Amino acid sequence: MHPFNLSKLALSILFMLVVIIFLTLLTSCSKYTLPIAEQQVTKAYLTYKPMVADKTRGWFPCIVTKNDTIIGYKDSLIYIDCPDVSTSTPTDYLGTDTVYLNKTVTQNKFVKVPVYLPVKTITVVQKIEDSAKIYSLNDAVNNAVNDAAKLKAKVVKKNKYLLWGLIIILALAGLNYLQFKRK
Protein backbone atom coordinates (compact mmCIF):
# COMPACT_ATOMS: atom_id res chain seq x y z
CA MET A 1 0.00 0.00 0.00
CA HIS A 2 1.29 3.36 -1.02
CA PRO A 3 1.11 6.24 1.37
CA PHE A 4 -0.75 9.21 -0.03
CA ASN A 5 0.28 12.76 0.34
CA LEU A 6 -2.20 14.79 2.43
CA SER A 7 -1.25 18.06 0.82
CA LYS A 8 -2.11 16.71 -2.67
CA LEU A 9 -5.50 15.54 -1.38
CA ALA A 10 -6.19 18.89 0.26
CA LEU A 11 -5.11 20.66 -2.92
CA SER A 12 -7.43 18.54 -5.09
CA ILE A 13 -10.37 19.11 -2.70
CA LEU A 14 -9.67 22.84 -2.71
CA PHE A 15 -9.51 22.83 -6.51
CA MET A 16 -12.87 21.00 -6.71
CA LEU A 17 -14.43 23.49 -4.30
CA VAL A 18 -13.17 26.40 -6.40
CA VAL A 19 -14.61 24.81 -9.56
CA ILE A 20 -17.98 24.15 -7.86
CA ILE A 21 -18.15 27.73 -6.54
CA PHE A 22 -17.21 29.11 -9.96
CA LEU A 23 -19.87 27.05 -11.73
CA THR A 24 -22.47 28.00 -9.12
CA LEU A 25 -21.68 31.69 -9.51
CA LEU A 26 -21.66 31.38 -13.29
CA THR A 27 -25.11 29.81 -13.42
CA SER A 28 -26.74 31.91 -10.70
CA CYS A 29 -25.44 35.34 -11.68
CA SER A 30 -26.93 35.47 -15.16
CA LYS A 31 -30.12 37.52 -15.04
CA TYR A 32 -32.59 37.72 -17.88
CA THR A 33 -33.51 41.39 -17.81
CA LEU A 34 -36.02 43.43 -19.77
CA PRO A 35 -33.42 45.06 -22.08
CA ILE A 36 -32.01 41.63 -22.97
CA ALA A 37 -35.53 40.35 -23.70
CA GLU A 38 -36.32 43.40 -25.86
CA GLN A 39 -33.08 42.97 -27.79
CA GLN A 40 -33.78 39.29 -28.46
CA VAL A 41 -37.39 39.94 -29.52
CA THR A 42 -36.25 42.71 -31.88
CA LYS A 43 -33.58 40.44 -33.35
CA ALA A 44 -36.11 37.64 -33.85
CA TYR A 45 -38.58 40.09 -35.44
CA LEU A 46 -35.99 41.42 -37.87
CA THR A 47 -34.73 37.94 -38.79
CA TYR A 48 -37.82 35.68 -38.70
CA LYS A 49 -40.93 37.84 -39.09
CA PRO A 50 -43.40 35.02 -39.99
CA MET A 51 -42.33 32.93 -36.99
CA VAL A 52 -42.68 35.88 -34.62
CA ALA A 53 -46.12 36.69 -36.07
CA ASP A 54 -47.28 33.08 -35.65
CA LYS A 55 -45.98 32.84 -32.09
CA THR A 56 -47.52 36.13 -30.97
CA ARG A 57 -50.82 35.24 -32.66
CA GLY A 58 -50.77 31.96 -30.73
CA TRP A 59 -49.83 33.58 -27.42
CA PHE A 60 -52.11 36.60 -27.75
CA PRO A 61 -55.11 35.70 -29.96
CA CYS A 62 -57.68 38.30 -30.88
CA ILE A 63 -60.79 38.08 -28.74
CA VAL A 64 -64.34 39.33 -29.26
CA THR A 65 -65.04 41.95 -26.60
CA LYS A 66 -68.54 43.01 -27.59
CA ASN A 67 -71.32 41.55 -29.76
CA ASP A 68 -74.08 43.66 -31.20
CA THR A 69 -76.87 42.45 -33.49
CA ILE A 70 -79.09 44.93 -35.26
CA ILE A 71 -82.31 43.69 -36.87
CA GLY A 72 -84.00 46.17 -39.14
CA TYR A 73 -87.33 45.89 -40.93
CA LYS A 74 -87.94 47.98 -43.99
CA ASP A 75 -90.67 47.96 -46.59
CA SER A 76 -89.38 47.95 -50.11
CA LEU A 77 -91.58 49.39 -52.85
CA ILE A 78 -91.49 47.59 -56.18
CA TYR A 79 -93.68 47.92 -59.25
CA ILE A 80 -95.13 44.86 -60.95
CA ASP A 81 -96.54 44.85 -64.47
CA CYS A 82 -100.04 43.40 -64.23
CA PRO A 83 -102.48 42.72 -67.06
CA ASP A 84 -105.03 45.41 -67.66
CA VAL A 85 -108.50 45.25 -66.18
CA SER A 86 -111.44 46.67 -68.10
CA THR A 87 -112.01 49.58 -65.70
CA SER A 88 -108.55 51.16 -66.06
CA THR A 89 -107.93 54.45 -67.83
CA PRO A 90 -105.55 54.99 -70.73
CA THR A 91 -103.10 56.89 -68.48
CA ASP A 92 -102.53 53.74 -66.40
CA TYR A 93 -101.00 51.97 -69.36
CA LEU A 94 -97.27 52.12 -69.38
CA GLY A 95 -96.34 49.56 -71.95
CA THR A 96 -97.76 47.17 -74.47
CA ASP A 97 -96.95 43.62 -75.36
CA THR A 98 -97.71 42.32 -78.78
CA VAL A 99 -98.73 38.69 -79.20
CA TYR A 100 -99.21 37.09 -82.60
CA LEU A 101 -101.77 34.28 -82.75
CA ASN A 102 -102.43 32.77 -86.13
CA LYS A 103 -101.28 35.93 -87.86
CA THR A 104 -103.69 37.99 -85.78
CA VAL A 105 -102.21 40.88 -83.82
CA THR A 106 -103.38 41.08 -80.23
CA GLN A 107 -102.14 43.76 -77.91
CA ASN A 108 -102.13 43.14 -74.19
CA LYS A 109 -101.94 46.23 -72.07
CA PHE A 110 -100.16 46.31 -68.71
CA VAL A 111 -100.58 48.42 -65.62
CA LYS A 112 -97.74 49.06 -63.14
CA VAL A 113 -98.98 48.16 -59.65
CA PRO A 114 -96.98 49.21 -56.56
CA VAL A 115 -96.31 46.40 -54.08
CA TYR A 116 -94.64 46.73 -50.68
CA LEU A 117 -92.34 43.86 -49.73
CA PRO A 118 -91.05 43.60 -46.17
CA VAL A 119 -87.27 43.24 -46.01
CA LYS A 120 -85.54 42.00 -42.87
CA THR A 121 -81.93 43.15 -42.47
CA ILE A 122 -79.69 41.53 -39.86
CA THR A 123 -76.40 43.28 -39.11
CA VAL A 124 -73.99 41.57 -36.74
CA VAL A 125 -71.28 43.81 -35.34
CA GLN A 126 -68.41 42.33 -33.36
CA LYS A 127 -65.75 44.39 -31.66
CA ILE A 128 -62.49 42.47 -31.82
CA GLU A 129 -59.42 43.48 -29.86
CA ASP A 130 -55.92 42.18 -29.63
CA SER A 131 -55.47 40.31 -26.35
CA ALA A 132 -51.84 41.46 -26.17
CA LYS A 133 -53.15 45.01 -25.80
CA ILE A 134 -55.49 43.90 -23.01
CA TYR A 135 -52.67 41.99 -21.31
CA SER A 136 -50.35 45.01 -21.52
CA LEU A 137 -53.02 47.34 -20.12
CA ASN A 138 -53.81 44.93 -17.27
CA ASP A 139 -50.09 44.74 -16.50
CA ALA A 140 -49.87 48.56 -16.50
CA VAL A 141 -52.88 48.76 -14.15
CA ASN A 142 -51.34 46.19 -11.79
CA ASN A 143 -48.04 48.09 -11.78
CA ALA A 144 -49.87 51.35 -11.07
CA VAL A 145 -51.78 49.74 -8.17
CA ASN A 146 -48.53 48.34 -6.72
CA ASP A 147 -46.80 51.71 -7.10
CA ALA A 148 -49.73 53.45 -5.40
CA ALA A 149 -49.58 50.99 -2.49
CA LYS A 150 -45.82 51.58 -2.10
CA LEU A 151 -46.29 55.34 -2.21
CA LYS A 152 -49.12 55.14 0.32
CA ALA A 153 -46.87 53.16 2.68
CA LYS A 154 -44.18 55.82 2.22
CA VAL A 155 -46.64 58.59 3.06
CA VAL A 156 -47.82 56.75 6.17
CA LYS A 157 -44.20 56.32 7.28
CA LYS A 158 -43.43 60.01 6.70
CA ASN A 159 -46.60 61.00 8.54
CA LYS A 160 -45.42 58.98 11.56
CA TYR A 161 -42.11 60.85 11.47
CA LEU A 162 -43.93 64.16 11.21
CA LEU A 163 -46.18 63.24 14.12
CA TRP A 164 -43.20 62.33 16.29
CA GLY A 165 -41.46 65.54 15.20
CA LEU A 166 -44.53 67.55 16.15
CA ILE A 167 -44.69 65.81 19.56
CA ILE A 168 -41.01 66.57 20.16
CA ILE A 169 -41.43 70.22 19.12
CA LEU A 170 -44.43 70.62 21.42
CA ALA A 171 -42.56 68.93 24.29
CA LEU A 172 -39.55 71.20 23.78
CA ALA A 173 -41.81 74.26 23.59
CA GLY A 174 -43.48 73.17 26.83
CA LEU A 175 -40.09 72.71 28.51
CA ASN A 176 -38.97 76.14 27.30
CA TYR A 177 -42.16 77.64 28.68
CA LEU A 178 -41.65 75.96 32.05
CA GLN A 179 -38.02 77.08 32.12
CA PHE A 180 -39.01 80.63 31.23
CA LYS A 181 -41.71 80.62 33.93
CA ARG A 182 -39.24 79.51 36.64
CA LYS A 183 -36.97 82.50 36.09
Phi, psi and omega in degrees: 000135183265136176286140180259153183271124183293327180292324177292321178294316179295323178294319179292322177294318177298318178298317179295321178296319178297317179295317180296316179296319180297314180294322178297315178295321181296319182279331184269343184272348181279122180247138178265099186264171180298316178298323178294317179297316179297319180297316181291321178294318178297318179297316178296320179296317181289330184268315186232073184299313181299321180294318179296319179297316179295318181294314181292326176295324178288321181284322183234075181288155176289142181234151178276120182264333182209135174250142178214124179244127179246124177247121181240138176248133183215136176272131180252129181265121175234159179247131180245134175281117181245150177297150184291144170256160189291343184267003184280160181263164181294339180284344179282344183280127181249336181205166178233154175232130183258128179238131179256118176238116179050048178061024175249132182271123177237129179253126175257129181261146183238149176241136175276122182247126178284137180227132177264124177249128177285136180238127179257124180246125178247122178242121179253121180247127177237131176265117184247132179233156177282127183288340175295323177296316180296318179297316180296318180293321176297320178296319178296320179295316179297319178296320179295320178295317179295318178297319179297320179295319178295317180294324178295320178295322177297317180296318179298318179296317178294324178296324177295317178297319179295322178296314178296321177298318178296319178297317180295317179298316178295321178295316179294322177295321177296317177297318177299320180296313179297320178294320179294323181290329181291329183282000000 
